[in-house]
Coordinates of C-alpha atoms and ligand atoms in Angstrom, one line a residue:
X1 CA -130.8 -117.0 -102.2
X2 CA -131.0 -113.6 -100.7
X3 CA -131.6 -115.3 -97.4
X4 CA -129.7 -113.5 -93.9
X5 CA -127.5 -115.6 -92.1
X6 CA -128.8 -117.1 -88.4
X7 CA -126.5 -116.4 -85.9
X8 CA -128.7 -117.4 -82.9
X9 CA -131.4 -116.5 -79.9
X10 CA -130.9 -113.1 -79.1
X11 CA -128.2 -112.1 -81.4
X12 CA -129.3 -108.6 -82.0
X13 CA -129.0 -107.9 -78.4
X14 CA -125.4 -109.5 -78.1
X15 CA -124.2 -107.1 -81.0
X16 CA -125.0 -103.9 -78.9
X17 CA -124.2 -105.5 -75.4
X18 CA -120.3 -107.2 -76.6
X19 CA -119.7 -106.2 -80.1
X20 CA -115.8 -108.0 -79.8
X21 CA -118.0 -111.4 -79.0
X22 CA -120.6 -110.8 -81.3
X23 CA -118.3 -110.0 -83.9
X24 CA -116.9 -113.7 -83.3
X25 CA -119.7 -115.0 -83.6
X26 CA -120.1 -114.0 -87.2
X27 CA -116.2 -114.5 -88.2
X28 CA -116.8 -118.4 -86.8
X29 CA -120.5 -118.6 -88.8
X30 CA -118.9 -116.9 -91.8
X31 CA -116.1 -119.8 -91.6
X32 CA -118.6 -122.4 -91.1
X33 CA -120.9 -121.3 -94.2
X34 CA -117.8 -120.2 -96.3
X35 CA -116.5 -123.8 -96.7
X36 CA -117.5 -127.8 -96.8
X37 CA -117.7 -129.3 -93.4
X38 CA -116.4 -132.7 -93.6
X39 CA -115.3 -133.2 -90.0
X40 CA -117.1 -136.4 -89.2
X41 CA -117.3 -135.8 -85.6
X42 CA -119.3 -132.0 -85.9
X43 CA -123.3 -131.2 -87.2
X44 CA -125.5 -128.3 -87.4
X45 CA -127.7 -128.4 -84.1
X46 CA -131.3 -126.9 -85.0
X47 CA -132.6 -123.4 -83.9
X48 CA -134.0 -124.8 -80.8
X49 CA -131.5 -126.5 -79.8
X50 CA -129.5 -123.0 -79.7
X51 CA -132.3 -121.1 -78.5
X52 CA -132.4 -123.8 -75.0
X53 CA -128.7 -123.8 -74.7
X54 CA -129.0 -119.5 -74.8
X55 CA -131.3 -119.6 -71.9
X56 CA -131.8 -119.1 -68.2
X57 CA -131.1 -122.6 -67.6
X58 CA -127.6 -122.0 -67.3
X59 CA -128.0 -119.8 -64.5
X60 CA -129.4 -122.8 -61.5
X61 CA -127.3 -125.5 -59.6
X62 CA -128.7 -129.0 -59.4
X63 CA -126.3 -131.2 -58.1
X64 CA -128.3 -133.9 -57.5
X65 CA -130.8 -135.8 -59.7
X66 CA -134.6 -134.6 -59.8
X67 CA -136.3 -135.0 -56.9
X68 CA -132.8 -134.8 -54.8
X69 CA -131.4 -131.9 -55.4
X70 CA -129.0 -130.2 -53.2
X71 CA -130.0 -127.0 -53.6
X72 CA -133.6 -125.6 -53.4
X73 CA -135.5 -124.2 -56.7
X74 CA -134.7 -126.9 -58.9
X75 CA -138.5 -127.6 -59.3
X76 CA -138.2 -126.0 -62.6
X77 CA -135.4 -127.3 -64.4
X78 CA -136.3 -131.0 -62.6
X79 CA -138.4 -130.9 -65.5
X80 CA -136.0 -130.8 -68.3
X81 CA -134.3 -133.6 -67.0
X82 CA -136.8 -135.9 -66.2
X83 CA -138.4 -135.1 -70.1
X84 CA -134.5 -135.5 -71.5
X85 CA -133.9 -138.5 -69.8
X86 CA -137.5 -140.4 -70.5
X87 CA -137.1 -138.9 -74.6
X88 CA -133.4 -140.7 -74.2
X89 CA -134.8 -144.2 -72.6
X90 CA -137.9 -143.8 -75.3
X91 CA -135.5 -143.2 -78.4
X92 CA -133.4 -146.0 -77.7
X93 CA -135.2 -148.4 -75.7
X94 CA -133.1 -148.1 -72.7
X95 CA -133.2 -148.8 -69.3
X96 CA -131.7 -145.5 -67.9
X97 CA -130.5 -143.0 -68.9
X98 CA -127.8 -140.4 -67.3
X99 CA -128.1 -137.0 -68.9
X100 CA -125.4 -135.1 -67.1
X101 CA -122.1 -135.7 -68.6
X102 CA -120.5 -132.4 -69.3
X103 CA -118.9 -134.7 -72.5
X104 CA -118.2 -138.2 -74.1
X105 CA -114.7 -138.4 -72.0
X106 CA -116.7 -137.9 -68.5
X107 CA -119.2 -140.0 -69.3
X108 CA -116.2 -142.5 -70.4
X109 CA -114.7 -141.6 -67.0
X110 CA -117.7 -142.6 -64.9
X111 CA -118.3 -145.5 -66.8
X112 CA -115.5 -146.7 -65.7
X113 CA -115.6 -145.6 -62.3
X114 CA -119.5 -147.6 -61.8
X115 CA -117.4 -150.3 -63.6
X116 CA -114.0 -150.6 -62.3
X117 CA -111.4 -149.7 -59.6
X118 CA -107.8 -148.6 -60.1
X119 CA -105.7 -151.3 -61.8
X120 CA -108.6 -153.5 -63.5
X121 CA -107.9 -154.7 -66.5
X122 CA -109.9 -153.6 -69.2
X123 CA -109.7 -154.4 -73.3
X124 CA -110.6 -151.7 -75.6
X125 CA -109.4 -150.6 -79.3
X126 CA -105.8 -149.5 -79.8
X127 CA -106.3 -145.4 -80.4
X128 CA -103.9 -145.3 -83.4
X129 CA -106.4 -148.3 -84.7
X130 CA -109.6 -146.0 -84.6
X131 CA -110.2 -146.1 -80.8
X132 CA -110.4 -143.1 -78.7
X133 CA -107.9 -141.6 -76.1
X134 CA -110.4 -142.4 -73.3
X135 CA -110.1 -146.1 -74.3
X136 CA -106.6 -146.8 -73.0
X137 CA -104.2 -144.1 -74.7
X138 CA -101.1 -143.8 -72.1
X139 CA -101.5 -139.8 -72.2
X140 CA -105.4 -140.1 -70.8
X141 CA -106.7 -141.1 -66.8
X142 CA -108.2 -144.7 -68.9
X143 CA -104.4 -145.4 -69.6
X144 CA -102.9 -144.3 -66.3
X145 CA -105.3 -145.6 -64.0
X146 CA -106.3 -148.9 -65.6
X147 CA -104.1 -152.1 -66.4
X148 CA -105.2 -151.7 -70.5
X149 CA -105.3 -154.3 -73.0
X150 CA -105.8 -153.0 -76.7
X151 CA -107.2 -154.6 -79.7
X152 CA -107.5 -153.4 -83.1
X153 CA -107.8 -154.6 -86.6
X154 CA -106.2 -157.0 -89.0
X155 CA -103.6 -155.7 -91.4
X156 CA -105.5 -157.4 -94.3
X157 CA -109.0 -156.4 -94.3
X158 CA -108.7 -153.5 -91.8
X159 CA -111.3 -154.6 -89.6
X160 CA -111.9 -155.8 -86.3
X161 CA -110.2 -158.5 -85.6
X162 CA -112.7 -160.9 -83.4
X163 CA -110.6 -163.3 -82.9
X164 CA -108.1 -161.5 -81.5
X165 CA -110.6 -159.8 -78.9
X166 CA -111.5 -163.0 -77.7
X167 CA -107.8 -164.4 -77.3
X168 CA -106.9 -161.3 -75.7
X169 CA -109.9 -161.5 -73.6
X170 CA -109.5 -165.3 -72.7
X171 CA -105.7 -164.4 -72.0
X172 CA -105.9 -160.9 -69.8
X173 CA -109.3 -161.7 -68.4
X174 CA -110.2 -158.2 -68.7
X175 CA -113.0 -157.0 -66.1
X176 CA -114.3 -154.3 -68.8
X177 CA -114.5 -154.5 -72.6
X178 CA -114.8 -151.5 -74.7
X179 CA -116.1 -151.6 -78.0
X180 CA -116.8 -148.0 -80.3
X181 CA -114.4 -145.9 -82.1
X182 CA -113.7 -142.4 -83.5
X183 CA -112.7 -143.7 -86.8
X184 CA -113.5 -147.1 -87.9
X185 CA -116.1 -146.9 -91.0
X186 CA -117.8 -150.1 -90.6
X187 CA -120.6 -151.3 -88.3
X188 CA -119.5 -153.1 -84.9
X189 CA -120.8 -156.7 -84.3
X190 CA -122.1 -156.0 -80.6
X191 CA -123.4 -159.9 -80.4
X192 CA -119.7 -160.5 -81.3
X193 CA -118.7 -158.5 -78.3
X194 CA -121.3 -159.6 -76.2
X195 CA -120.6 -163.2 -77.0
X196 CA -116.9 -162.5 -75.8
X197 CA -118.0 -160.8 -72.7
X198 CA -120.0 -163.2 -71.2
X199 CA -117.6 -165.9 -72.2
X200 CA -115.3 -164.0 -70.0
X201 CA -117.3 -162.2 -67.5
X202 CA -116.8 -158.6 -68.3
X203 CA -119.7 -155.9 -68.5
X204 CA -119.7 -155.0 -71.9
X205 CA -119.5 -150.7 -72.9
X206 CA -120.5 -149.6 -75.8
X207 CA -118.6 -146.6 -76.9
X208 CA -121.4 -145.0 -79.3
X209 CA -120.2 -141.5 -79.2
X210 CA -119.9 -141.5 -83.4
X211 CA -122.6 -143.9 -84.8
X212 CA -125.5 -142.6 -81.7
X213 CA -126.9 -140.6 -84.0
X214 CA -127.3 -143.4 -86.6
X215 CA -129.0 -145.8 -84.0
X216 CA -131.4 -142.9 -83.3
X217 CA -132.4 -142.7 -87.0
X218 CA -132.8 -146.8 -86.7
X219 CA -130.2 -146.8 -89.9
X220 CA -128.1 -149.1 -88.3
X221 CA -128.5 -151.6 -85.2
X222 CA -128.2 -150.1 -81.9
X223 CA -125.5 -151.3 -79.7
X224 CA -128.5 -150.7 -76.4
X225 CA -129.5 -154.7 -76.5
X226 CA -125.9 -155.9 -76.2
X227 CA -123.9 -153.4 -73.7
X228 CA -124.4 -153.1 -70.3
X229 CA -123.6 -149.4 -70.8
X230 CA -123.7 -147.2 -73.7
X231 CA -121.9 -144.2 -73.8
X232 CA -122.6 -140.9 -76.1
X233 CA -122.0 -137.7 -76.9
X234 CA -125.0 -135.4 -77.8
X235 CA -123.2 -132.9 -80.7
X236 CA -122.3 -135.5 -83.5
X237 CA -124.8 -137.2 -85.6
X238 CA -127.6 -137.2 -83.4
X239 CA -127.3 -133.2 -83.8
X240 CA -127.9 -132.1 -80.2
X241 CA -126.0 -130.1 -78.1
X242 CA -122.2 -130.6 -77.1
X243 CA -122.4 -132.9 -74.3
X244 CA -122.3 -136.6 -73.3
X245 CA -124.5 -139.2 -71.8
X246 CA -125.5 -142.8 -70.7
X247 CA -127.3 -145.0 -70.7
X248 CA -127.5 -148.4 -69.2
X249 CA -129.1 -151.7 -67.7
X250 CA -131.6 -150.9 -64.7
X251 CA -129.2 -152.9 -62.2
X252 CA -126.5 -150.5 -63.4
X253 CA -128.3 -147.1 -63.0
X254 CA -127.7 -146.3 -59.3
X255 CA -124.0 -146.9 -60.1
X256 CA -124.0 -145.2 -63.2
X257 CA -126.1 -142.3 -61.1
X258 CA -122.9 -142.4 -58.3
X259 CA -120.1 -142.0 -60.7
X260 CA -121.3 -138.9 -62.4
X261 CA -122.7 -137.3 -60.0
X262 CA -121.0 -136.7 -57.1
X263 CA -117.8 -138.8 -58.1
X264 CA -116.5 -137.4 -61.6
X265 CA -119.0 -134.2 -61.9
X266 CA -120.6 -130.9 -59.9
X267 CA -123.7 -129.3 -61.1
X268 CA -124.9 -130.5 -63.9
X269 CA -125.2 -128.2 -67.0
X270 CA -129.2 -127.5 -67.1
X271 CA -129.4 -125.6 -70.0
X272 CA -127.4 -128.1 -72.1
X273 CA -130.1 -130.9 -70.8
X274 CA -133.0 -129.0 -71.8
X275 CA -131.0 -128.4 -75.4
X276 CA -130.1 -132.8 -75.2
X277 CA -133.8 -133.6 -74.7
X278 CA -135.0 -131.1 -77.6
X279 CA -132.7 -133.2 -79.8
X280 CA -133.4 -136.4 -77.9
X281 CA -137.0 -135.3 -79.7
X282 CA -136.1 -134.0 -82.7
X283 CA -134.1 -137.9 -83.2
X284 CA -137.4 -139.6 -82.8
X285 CA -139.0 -138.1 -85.8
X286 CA -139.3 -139.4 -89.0
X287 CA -137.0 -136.7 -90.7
X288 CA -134.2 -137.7 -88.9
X289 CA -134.6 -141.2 -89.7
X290 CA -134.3 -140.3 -93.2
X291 CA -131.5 -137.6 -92.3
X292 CA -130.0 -141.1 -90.8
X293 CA -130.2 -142.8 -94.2
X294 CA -129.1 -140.0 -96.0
X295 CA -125.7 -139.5 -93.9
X296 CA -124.5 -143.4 -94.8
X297 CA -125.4 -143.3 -98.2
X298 CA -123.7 -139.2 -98.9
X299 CA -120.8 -141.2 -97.1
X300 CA -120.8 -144.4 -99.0
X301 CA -120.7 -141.6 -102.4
X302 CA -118.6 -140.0 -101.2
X303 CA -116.1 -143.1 -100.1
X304 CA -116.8 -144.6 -103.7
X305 CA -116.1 -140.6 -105.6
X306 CA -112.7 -140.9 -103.4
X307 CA -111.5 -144.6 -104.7
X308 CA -112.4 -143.8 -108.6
X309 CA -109.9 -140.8 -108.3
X310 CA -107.3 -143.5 -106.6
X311 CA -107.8 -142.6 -103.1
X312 CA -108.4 -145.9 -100.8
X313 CA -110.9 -146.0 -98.6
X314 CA -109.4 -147.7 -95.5
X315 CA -111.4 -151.1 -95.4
X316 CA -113.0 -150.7 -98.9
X317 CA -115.6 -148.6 -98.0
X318 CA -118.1 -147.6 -95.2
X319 CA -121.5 -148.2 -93.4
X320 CA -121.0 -145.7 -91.7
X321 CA -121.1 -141.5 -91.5
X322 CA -117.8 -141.6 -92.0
X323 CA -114.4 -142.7 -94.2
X324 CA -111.0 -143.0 -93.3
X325 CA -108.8 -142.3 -96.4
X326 CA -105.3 -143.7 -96.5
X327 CA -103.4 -141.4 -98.5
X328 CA -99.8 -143.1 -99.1
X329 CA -100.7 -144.4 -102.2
X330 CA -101.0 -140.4 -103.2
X331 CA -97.8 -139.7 -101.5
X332 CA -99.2 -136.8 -99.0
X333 CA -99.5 -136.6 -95.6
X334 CA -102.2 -136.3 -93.7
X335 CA -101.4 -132.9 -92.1
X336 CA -100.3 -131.8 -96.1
X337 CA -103.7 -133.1 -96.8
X338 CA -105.8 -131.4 -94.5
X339 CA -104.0 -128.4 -94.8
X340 CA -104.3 -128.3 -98.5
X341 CA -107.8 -128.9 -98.4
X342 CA -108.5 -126.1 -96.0
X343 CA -107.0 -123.7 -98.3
X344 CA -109.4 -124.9 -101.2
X345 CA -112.5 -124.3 -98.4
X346 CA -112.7 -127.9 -97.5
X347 CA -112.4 -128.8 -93.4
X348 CA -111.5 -132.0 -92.3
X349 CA -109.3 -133.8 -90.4
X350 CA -105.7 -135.6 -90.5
X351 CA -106.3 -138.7 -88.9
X352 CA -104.1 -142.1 -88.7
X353 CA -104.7 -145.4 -90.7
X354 CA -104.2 -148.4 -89.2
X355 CA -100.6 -149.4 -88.8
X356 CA -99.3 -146.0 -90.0
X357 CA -95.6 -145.4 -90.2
X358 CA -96.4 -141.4 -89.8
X359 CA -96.9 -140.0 -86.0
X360 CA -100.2 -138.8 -84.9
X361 CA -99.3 -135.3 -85.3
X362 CA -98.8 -136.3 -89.3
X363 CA -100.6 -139.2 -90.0
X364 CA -100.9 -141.4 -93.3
X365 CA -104.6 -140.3 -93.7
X366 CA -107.5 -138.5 -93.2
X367 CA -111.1 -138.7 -91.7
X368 CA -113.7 -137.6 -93.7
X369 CA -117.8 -137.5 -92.5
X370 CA -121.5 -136.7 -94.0
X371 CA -123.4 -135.4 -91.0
X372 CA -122.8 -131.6 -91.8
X373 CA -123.5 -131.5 -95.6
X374 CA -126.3 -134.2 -95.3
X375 CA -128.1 -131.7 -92.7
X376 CA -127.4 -128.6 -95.1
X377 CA -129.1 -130.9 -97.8
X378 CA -126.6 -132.4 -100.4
X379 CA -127.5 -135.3 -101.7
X380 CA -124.9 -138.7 -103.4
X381 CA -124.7 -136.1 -106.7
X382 CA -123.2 -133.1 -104.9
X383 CA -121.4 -135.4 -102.5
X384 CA -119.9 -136.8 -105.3
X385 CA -118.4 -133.7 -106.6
X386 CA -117.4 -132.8 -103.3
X387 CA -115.4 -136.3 -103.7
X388 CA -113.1 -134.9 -106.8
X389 CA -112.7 -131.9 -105.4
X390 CA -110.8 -133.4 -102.1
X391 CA -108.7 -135.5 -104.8
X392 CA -108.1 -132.4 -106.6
X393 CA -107.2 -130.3 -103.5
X394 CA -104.7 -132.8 -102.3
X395 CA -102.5 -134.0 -105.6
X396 CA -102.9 -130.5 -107.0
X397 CA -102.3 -127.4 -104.6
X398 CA -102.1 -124.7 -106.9
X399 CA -105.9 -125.6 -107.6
X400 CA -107.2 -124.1 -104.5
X401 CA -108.6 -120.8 -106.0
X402 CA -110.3 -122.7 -108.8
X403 CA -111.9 -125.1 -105.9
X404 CA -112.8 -122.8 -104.4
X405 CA -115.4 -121.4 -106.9
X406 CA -117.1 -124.8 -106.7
X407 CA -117.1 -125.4 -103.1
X408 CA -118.9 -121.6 -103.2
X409 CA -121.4 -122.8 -106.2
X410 CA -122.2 -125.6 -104.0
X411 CA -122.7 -123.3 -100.9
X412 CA -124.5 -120.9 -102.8
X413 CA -127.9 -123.6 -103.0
X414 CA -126.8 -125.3 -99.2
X415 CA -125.9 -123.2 -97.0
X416 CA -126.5 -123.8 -93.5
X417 CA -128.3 -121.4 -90.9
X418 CA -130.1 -119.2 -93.0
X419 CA -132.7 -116.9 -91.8
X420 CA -135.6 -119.4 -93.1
X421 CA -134.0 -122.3 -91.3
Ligands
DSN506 N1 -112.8 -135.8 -81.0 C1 -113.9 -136.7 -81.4 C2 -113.8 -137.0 -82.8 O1 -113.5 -136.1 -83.6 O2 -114.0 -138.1 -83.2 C3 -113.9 -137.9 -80.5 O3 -113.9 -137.5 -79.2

């Protein structure tokens, strides 16, 4: 293509200033464009994007919210916010919106801290079954600080088991139910969840962190009519920077307001909310809404390219931007996996299957996501290909070189962060 790689606002100035940094810079872009990014949970944010996070914004404190700051001069970057969180209420019809969390776990953490107090119950989805750590693992604050109830999916089908959230709610009574996941490929029923909350009493969260960016695009339905709360983070599909938010019910927002700020958070992060609302914008067009589309059906290729070379998608399939591949039937790891494929220039991710005999360190599977190679442009065809050549890095090693060549070929026409971006 001839085209010169972007490296960002400002990067010719960062080269004379801090060569050693700048010279990271490239090494990570060089990675990045070198190989196929399958890690479900990362995207390509747009120029703008980078150009807000690279600005002056960083440099002001505004604890506070607009209009009650504790510190003077905050005028100025008032105005970010108030534009990032009325383009967050606008693209998803909310109520309120928080824009401050530093990440998904903080805005996990003061969801739970409008929600609950120390030793409340609450019922969320087993980690090992697709939940996250900040939904109950032992090793997080959600675990140690809460009295935690986990659900997770039935050994036949491999999803959610609905039944078994309500007897566990109807049992354990939980004051909080948790429903989103970090790898679980198929949609959530939120009136299922909601239907179980109010049977029981429990504000209802809805964990969107993964699928936010798919609501945004309007290619699946949003979890905002059904949970009290909906937390996010900024970076995955929807694109934006990395970062966290929420968004809830009007009665919630002053409590939601509390917990962030001053109860789990300082300042917030200014230059990261000017960079959330440029994607909050960017979400609402109609290009992402077909960039939306596009994700679930590279990843619904991709799944079905996996299965016809005999590796299972966990549940059959997706709906999603992402597949969870169980790899025992192929008699590898997950960590052999994902090493294996890195050396052919593939990056993804070892992640469990449900009711795997491996450790988490190992795993029985891996994660693999559309949100990268749908923004540099692939399409179902080169999604496909990308599908044998996962099969063929894994059951054949000594391939790598040969893989490669394609994964480059492939690069060679989408490549992200050119000059012409
Ligand atoms: N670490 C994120 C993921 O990869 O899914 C979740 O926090």
């Amino acid at each position: 293509m001839g085209a010169e790689p972007y490296y960002g606002p400002d990067f010719g100035m960062l080269e004379s200033r801090d060569p050693e940094i700048a010279q990271i810079l490239i090494d990570e872009l060089d990675r990045v464009r070198g190989g196929i990014q399958l890690i479900a949970s990362e995207n390509f944010t747009s120029p703008a994007v980078l150009a807000a996070l690279g600005s002056t914004l960083t440099n002001k404190y505004a604890e506070g919210y607009p209009g009650k700051r504790y510190y003077g001069g905050c005028e100025v970057v008032d105005r970010a916010e108030r534009l990032a969180v009325e383009r967050a209420c606008g693209l998803f019809g909310a109520e309120h919106a928080n824009v401050q969390p530093h990440s998904g776990a903080s805005a996990n953490l003061a969801a739970y801290a409008a929600l609950l107090q120390p030793g409340d119950t609450m019922l969320a989805m087993a980690l090992p079954h697709g939940g996250h750590l900040t939904h109950g693992s032992k090793v997080n604050f959600s675990g140690r600080w809460f009295d935690v109830v986990s659900y997770g999916v039935r050994r036949d089908t491999e999803l959610i088991d609905y039944d078994e959230v309500r007897d566990l709610a109807l049992r354990h009574q939980p004051k909080l139910i948790v429903c989103g996941a970090t790898a679980y490929p198929r949609l959530i029923d939120y009136t299922a969840f909601r239907g179980i909350a109010d049977e029981v009493g429990a504000w209802l969260l809805a964990d969107a962190a993964h699928p936010i960016g798919l609501m945004a695009g309007g290619a699946i339905p949003s979890a905002v009519p059904y949970a009290d709360v909906v937390t996010f983070t900024t970076h995955k599909a929807l694109r934006g920077p990395r970062g966290g938010a929420i968004l809830c019910t009007r009665e919630l927002a002053g409590k939601i307001d509390r917990a962030v700020f001053p109860f789990v958070q300082g300042g917030p992060l200014m230059h990261v909310v000017a960079a959330k609302a440029v994607a909050f914008r960017e979400a609402a067009s109609p290009d992402f809404a077909d960039y939306a589309r596009r994700v679930i059906a590279n990843a619904q290729a991709l799944a079905e390219a996996l299965a016809v070379e005999g590796m299972r998608a966990v549940s059959g399939g997706t709906d999603t931007h992402l597949a969870l591949i169980d790899l025992r039937g192929a008699g590898v790891t997950g960590a052999e996996a994902e090493r294996r494929c890195a050396e052919a220039g593939i990056t993804l991710n070892r992640n469990a299957v449900p009711y795997d005999p491996e450790p988490p360190a190992i795993t029985s599977g891996i994660r693999v996501g559309t949100p990268c190679v749908t923004t540099q442009g692939m399409g179902p065809q080169e999604v496909k290909e990308i599908g044998v050549l996962v099969t063929r890095a894994v059951r054949h090693p000594g391939s790598a070189a040969e893989i490669r060549e394609r994964v480059a070929a492939l690069l060679a026409i989408h490549r992200p962060y050119l000059s012409e971006y």
